[in-house]
PDB file of C-alpha atoms in Angstrom:
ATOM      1  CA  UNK A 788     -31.876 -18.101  71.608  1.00 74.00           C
ATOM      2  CA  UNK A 789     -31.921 -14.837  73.540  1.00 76.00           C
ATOM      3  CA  UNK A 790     -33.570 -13.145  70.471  1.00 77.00           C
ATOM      4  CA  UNK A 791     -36.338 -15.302  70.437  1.00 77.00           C
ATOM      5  CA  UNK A 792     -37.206 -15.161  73.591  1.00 78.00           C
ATOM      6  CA  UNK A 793     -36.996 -11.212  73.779  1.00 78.00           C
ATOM      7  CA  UNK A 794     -39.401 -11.099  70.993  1.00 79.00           C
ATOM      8  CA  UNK A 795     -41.880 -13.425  73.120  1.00 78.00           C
ATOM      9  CA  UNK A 796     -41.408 -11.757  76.335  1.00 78.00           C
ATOM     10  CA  UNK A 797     -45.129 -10.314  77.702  1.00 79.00           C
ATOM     11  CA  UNK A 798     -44.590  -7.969  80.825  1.00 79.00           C
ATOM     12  CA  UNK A 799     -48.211  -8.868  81.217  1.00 84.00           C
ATOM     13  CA  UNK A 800     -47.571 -12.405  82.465  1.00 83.00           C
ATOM     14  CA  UNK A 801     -45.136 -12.285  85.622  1.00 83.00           C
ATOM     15  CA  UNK A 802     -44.823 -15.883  85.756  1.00 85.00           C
ATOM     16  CA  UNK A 803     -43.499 -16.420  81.790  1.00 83.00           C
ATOM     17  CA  UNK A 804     -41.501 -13.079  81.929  1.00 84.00           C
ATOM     18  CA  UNK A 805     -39.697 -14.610  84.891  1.00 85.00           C
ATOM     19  CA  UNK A 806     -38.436 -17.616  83.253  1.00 84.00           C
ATOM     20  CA  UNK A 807     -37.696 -16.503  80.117  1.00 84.00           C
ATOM     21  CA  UNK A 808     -35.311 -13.634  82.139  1.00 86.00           C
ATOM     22  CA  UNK A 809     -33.751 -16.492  83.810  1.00 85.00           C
ATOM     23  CA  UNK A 810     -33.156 -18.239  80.653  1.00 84.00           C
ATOM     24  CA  UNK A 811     -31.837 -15.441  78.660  1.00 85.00           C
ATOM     25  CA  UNK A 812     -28.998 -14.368  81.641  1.00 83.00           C
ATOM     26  CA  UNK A 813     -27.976 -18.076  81.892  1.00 81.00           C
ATOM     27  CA  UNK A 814     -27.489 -18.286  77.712  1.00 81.00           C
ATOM     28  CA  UNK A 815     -26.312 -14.615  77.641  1.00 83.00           C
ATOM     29  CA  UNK A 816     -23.317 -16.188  80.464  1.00 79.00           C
ATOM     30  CA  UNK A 817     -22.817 -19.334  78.045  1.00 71.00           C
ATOM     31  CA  UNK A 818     -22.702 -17.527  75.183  1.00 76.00           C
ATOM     32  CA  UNK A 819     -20.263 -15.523  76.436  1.00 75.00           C
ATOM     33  CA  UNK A 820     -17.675 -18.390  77.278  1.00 64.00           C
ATOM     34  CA  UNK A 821     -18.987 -19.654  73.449  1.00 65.00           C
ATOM     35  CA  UNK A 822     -17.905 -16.206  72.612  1.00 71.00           C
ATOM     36  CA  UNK A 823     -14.386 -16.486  73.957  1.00 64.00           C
ATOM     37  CA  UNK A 824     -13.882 -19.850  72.738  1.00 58.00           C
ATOM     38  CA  UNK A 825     -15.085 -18.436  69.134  1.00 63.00           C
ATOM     39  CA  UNK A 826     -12.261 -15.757  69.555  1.00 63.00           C
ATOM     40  CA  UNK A 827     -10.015 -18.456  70.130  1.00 56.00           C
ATOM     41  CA  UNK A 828     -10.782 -20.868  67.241  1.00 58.00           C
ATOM     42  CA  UNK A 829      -8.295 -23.040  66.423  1.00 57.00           C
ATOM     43  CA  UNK A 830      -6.716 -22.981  69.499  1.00 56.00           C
ATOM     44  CA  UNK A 831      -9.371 -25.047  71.217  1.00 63.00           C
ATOM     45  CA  UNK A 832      -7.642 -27.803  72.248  1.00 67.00           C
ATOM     46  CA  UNK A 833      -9.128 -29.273  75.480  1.00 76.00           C
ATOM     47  CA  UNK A 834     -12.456 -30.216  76.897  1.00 86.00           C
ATOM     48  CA  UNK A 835     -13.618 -31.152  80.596  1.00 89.00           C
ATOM     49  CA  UNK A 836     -15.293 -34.575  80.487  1.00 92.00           C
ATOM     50  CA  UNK A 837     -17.120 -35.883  83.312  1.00 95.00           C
ATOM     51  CA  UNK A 838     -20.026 -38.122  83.670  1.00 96.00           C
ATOM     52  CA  UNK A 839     -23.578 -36.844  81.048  1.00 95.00           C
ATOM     53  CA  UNK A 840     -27.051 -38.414  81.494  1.00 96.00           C
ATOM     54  CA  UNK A 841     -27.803 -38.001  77.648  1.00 96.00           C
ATOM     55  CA  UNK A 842     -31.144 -37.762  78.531  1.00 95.00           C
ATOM     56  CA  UNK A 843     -31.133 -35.054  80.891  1.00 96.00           C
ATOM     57  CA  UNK A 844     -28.584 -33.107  78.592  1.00 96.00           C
ATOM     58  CA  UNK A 845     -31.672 -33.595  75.881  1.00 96.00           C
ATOM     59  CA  UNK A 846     -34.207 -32.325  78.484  1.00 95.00           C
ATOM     60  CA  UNK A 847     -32.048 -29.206  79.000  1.00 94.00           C
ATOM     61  CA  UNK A 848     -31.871 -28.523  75.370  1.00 95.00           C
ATOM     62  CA  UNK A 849     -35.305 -29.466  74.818  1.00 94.00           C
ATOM     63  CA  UNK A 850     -36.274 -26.693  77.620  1.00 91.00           C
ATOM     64  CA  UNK A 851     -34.183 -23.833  76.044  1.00 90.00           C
ATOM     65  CA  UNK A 852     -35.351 -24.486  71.956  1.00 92.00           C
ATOM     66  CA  UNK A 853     -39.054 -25.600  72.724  1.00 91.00           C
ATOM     67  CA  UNK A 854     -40.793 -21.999  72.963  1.00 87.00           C
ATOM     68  CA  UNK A 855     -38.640 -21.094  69.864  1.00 87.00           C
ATOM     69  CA  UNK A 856     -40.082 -24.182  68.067  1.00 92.00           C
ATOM     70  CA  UNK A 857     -43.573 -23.384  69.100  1.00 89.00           C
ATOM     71  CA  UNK A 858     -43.069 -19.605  68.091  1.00 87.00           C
ATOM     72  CA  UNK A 859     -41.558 -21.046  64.393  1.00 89.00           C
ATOM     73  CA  UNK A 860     -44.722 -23.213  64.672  1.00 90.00           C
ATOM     74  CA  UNK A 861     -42.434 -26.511  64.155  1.00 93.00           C
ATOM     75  CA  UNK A 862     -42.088 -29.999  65.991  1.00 94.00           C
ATOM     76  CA  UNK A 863     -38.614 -30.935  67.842  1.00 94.00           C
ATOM     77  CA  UNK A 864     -38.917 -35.160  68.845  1.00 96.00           C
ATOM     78  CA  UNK A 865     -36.631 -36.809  71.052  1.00 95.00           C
ATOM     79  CA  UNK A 866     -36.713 -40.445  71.098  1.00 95.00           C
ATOM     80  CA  UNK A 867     -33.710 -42.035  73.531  1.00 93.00           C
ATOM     81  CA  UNK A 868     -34.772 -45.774  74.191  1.00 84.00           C
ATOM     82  CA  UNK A 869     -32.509 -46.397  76.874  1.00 88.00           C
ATOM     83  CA  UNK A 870     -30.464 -44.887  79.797  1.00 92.00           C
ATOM     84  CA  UNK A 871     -27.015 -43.941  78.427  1.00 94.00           C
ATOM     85  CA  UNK A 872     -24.810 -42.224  79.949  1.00 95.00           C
ATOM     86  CA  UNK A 873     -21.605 -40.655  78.312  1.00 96.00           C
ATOM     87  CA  UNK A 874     -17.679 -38.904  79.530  1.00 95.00           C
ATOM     88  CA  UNK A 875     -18.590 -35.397  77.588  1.00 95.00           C
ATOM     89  CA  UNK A 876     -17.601 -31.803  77.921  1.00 94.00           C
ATOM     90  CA  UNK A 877     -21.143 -31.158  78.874  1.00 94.00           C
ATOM     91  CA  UNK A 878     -21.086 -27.380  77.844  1.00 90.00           C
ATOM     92  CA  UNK A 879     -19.525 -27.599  74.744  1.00 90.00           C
ATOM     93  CA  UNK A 880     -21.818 -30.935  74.006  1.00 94.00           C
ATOM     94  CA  UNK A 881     -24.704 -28.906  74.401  1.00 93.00           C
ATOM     95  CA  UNK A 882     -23.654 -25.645  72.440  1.00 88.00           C
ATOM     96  CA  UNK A 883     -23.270 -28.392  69.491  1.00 92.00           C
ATOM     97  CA  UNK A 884     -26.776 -29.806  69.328  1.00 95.00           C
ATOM     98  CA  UNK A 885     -28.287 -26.244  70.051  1.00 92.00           C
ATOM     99  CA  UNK A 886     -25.919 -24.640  67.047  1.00 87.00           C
ATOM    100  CA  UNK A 887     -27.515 -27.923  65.000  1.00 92.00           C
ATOM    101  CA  UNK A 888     -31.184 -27.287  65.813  1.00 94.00           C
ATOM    102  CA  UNK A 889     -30.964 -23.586  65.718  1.00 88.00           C
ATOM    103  CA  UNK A 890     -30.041 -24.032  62.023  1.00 87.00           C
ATOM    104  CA  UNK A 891     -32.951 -26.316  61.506  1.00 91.00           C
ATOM    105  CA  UNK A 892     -35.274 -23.462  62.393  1.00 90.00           C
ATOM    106  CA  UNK A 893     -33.540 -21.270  60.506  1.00 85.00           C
ATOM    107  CA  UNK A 894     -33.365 -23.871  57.472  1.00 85.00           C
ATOM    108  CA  UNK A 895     -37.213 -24.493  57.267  1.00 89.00           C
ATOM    109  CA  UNK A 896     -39.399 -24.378  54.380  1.00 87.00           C
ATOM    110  CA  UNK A 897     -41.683 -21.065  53.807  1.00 86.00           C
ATOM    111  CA  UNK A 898     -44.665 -23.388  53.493  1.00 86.00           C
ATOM    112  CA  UNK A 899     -44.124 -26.726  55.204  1.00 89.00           C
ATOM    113  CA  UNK A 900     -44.299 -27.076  58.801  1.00 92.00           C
ATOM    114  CA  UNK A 901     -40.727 -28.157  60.455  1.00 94.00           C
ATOM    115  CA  UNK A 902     -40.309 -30.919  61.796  1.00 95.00           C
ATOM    116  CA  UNK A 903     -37.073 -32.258  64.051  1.00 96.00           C
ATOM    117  CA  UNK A 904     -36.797 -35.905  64.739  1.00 97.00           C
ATOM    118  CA  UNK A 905     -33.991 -36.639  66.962  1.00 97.00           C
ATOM    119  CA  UNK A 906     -33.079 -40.345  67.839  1.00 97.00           C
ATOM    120  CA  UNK A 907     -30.278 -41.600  70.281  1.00 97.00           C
ATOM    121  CA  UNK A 908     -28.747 -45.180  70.450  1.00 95.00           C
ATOM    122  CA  UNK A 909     -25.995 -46.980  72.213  1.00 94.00           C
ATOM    123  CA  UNK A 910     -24.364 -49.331  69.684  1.00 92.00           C
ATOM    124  CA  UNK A 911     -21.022 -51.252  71.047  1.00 90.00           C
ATOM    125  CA  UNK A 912     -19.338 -48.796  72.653  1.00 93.00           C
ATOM    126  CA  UNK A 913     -20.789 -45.555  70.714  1.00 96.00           C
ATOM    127  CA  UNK A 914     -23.836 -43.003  71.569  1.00 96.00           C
ATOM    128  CA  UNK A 915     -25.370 -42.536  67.852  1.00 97.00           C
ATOM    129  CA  UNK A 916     -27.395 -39.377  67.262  1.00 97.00           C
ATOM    130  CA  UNK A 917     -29.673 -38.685  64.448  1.00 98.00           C
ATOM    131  CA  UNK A 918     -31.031 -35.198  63.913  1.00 97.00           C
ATOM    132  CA  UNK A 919     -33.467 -35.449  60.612  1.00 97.00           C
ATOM    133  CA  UNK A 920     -35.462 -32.368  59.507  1.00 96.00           C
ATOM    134  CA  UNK A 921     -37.702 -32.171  56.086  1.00 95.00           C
ATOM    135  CA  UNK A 922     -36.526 -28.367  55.824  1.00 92.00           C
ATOM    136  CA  UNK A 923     -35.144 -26.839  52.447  1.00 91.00           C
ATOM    137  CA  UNK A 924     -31.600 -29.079  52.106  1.00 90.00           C
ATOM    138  CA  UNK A 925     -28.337 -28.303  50.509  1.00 88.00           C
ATOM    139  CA  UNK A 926     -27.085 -28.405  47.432  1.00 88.00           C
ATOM    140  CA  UNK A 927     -24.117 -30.582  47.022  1.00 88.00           C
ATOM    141  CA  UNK A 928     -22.041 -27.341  46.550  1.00 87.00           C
ATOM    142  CA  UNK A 929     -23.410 -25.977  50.079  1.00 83.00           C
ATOM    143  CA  UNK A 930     -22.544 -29.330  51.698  1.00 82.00           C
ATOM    144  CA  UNK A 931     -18.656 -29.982  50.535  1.00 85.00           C
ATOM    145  CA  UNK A 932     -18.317 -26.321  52.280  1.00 80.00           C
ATOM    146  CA  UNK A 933     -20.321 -26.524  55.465  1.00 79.00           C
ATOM    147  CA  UNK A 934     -17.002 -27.055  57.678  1.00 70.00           C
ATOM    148  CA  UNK A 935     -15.385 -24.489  55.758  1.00 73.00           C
ATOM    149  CA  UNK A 936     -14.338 -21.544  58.507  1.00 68.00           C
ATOM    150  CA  UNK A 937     -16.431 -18.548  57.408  1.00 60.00           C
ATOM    151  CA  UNK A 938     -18.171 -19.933  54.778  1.00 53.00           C
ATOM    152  CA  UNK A 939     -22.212 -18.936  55.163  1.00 64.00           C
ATOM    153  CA  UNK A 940     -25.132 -19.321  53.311  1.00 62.00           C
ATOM    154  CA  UNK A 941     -27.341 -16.979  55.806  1.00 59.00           C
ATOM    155  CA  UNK A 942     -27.049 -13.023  55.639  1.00 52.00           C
ATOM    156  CA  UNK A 943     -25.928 -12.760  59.925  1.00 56.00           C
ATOM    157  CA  UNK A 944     -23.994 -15.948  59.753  1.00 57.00           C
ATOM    158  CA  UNK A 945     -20.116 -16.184  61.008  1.00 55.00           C
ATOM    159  CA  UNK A 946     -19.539 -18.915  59.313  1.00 53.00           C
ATOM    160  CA  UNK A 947     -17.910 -21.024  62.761  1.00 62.00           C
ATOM    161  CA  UNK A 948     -20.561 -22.566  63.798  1.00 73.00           C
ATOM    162  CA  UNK A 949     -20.522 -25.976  61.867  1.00 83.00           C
ATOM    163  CA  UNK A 950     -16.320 -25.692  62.182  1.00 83.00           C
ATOM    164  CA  UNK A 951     -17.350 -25.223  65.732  1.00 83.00           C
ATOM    165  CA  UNK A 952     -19.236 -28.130  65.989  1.00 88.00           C
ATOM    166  CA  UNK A 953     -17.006 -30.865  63.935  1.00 91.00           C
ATOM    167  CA  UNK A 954     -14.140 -29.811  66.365  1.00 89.00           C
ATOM    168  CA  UNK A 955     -15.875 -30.061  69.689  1.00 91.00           C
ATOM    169  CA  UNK A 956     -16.776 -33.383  67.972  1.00 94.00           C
ATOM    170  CA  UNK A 957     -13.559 -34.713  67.062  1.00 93.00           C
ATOM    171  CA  UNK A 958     -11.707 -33.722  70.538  1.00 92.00           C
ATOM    172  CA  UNK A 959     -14.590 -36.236  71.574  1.00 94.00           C
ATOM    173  CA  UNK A 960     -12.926 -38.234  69.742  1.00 95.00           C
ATOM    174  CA  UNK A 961     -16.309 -38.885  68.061  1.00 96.00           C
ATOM    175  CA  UNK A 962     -17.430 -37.680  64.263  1.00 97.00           C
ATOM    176  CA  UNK A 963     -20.357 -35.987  62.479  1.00 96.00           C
ATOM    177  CA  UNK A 964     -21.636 -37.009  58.894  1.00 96.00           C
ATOM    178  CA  UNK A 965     -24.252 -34.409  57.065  1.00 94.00           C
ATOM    179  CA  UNK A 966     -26.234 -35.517  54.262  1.00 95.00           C
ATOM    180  CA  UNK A 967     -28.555 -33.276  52.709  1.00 93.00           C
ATOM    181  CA  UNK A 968     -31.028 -33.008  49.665  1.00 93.00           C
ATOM    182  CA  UNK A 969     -33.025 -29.628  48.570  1.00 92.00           C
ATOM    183  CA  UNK A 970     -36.116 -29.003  49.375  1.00 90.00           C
ATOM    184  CA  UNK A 971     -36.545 -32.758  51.425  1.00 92.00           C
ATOM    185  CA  UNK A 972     -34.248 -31.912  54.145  1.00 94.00           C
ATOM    186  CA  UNK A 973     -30.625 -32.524  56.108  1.00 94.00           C
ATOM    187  CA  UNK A 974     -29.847 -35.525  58.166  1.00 97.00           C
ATOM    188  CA  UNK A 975     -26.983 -35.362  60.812  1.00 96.00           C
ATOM    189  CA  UNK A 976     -25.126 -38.339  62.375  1.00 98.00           C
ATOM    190  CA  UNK A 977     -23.319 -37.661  65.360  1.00 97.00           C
ATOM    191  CA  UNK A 978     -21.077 -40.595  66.872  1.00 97.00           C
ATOM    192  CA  UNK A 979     -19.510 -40.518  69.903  1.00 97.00           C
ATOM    193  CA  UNK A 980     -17.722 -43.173  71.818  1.00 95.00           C
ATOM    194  CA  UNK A 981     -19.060 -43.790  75.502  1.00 91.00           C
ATOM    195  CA  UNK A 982     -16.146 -43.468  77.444  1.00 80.00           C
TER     196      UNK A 982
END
């Protein structure tokens, strides 16, 4: 996130350079305590819930990823058709979906457009979130080894970042399903129980 908004930084324009500083030293900070917890993994066994308008946690993700979806020249919906509100480690929450969208940039097609449709729905007693992209896929090989710790398709990657995210899910309480098929795209289901 910090890269991409380096490489867009104009000095020219005050007003832009401003808040994209401001955004880069408040993900450099998170990333840091990402950092640690990375350093850590496997012994991440707690979170902090309190009280998360989903669609205010959306808003703040939407804020941070939006210039990087413009620069990529790709489409990020959100559709939430209600008010829900969910007990979530909000930081660790949010470090999920970004870690998930990042890789949909990162996963698009050389000569389709990306596009990110994200819907959220209370059913029963559950949040459901649905993250679809038409970007290359995985092959079936990729996907039995996506939570696999270090395994990485992409020449930087670390390889924790999907572990990552299946944890933080499951000390929710809550569990994420990937289905994927090459060259049409990946579809994630993330559910996660209310209180």
């Amino acid at each position: 996130v910090c890269n991409g908004y380096l490489e867009m930084l104009d000095l020219n324009n005050k007003i832009k350079t401003k808040k994209y500083i401001e955004i880069i030293s408040n993900e450099i900070t998170r990333s840091k305590s990402i950092i640690d917890e990375f350093s850590n993994y496997g012994k991440l066994k707690s979170i902090e819930k309190e009280e998360i308008d989903i669609s205010f946690l959306f808003e703040d993700i939407s804020s941070i990823l939006n210039p990087l979806f413009k620069l990529n020249k790709a489409k990020l919906n959100i559709k939430i058709n209600q008010e829900i509100y969910i007990n979530a480690d909000y930081n660790k929450l949010k470090q999920v979906l970004i870690n998930l969208l990042k890789n949909t940039i990162e996963a698009k097609q050389e000569l389709l457009p990306l596009e990110v449709n994200i819907n959220i729905i209370k059913r029963k007693n559950n949040i459901i979130i649905n993250i679809e992209d038409n970007g290359i896929g995985m092959s079936k090989e990729t996907l039995e080894k996506v939570y696999d710790i270090f395994y990485t398709t992409k020449p930087n990657g670390t390889g924790l970042g999907l572990a990552f995210c299946k944890e933080v899910i499951e000390l929710h309480q809550g569990k994420i399903n990937i289905t994927s098929e090459e060259n049409k795209g990946t579809k994630i289901v993330i559910t996660l129980p209310i209180k």
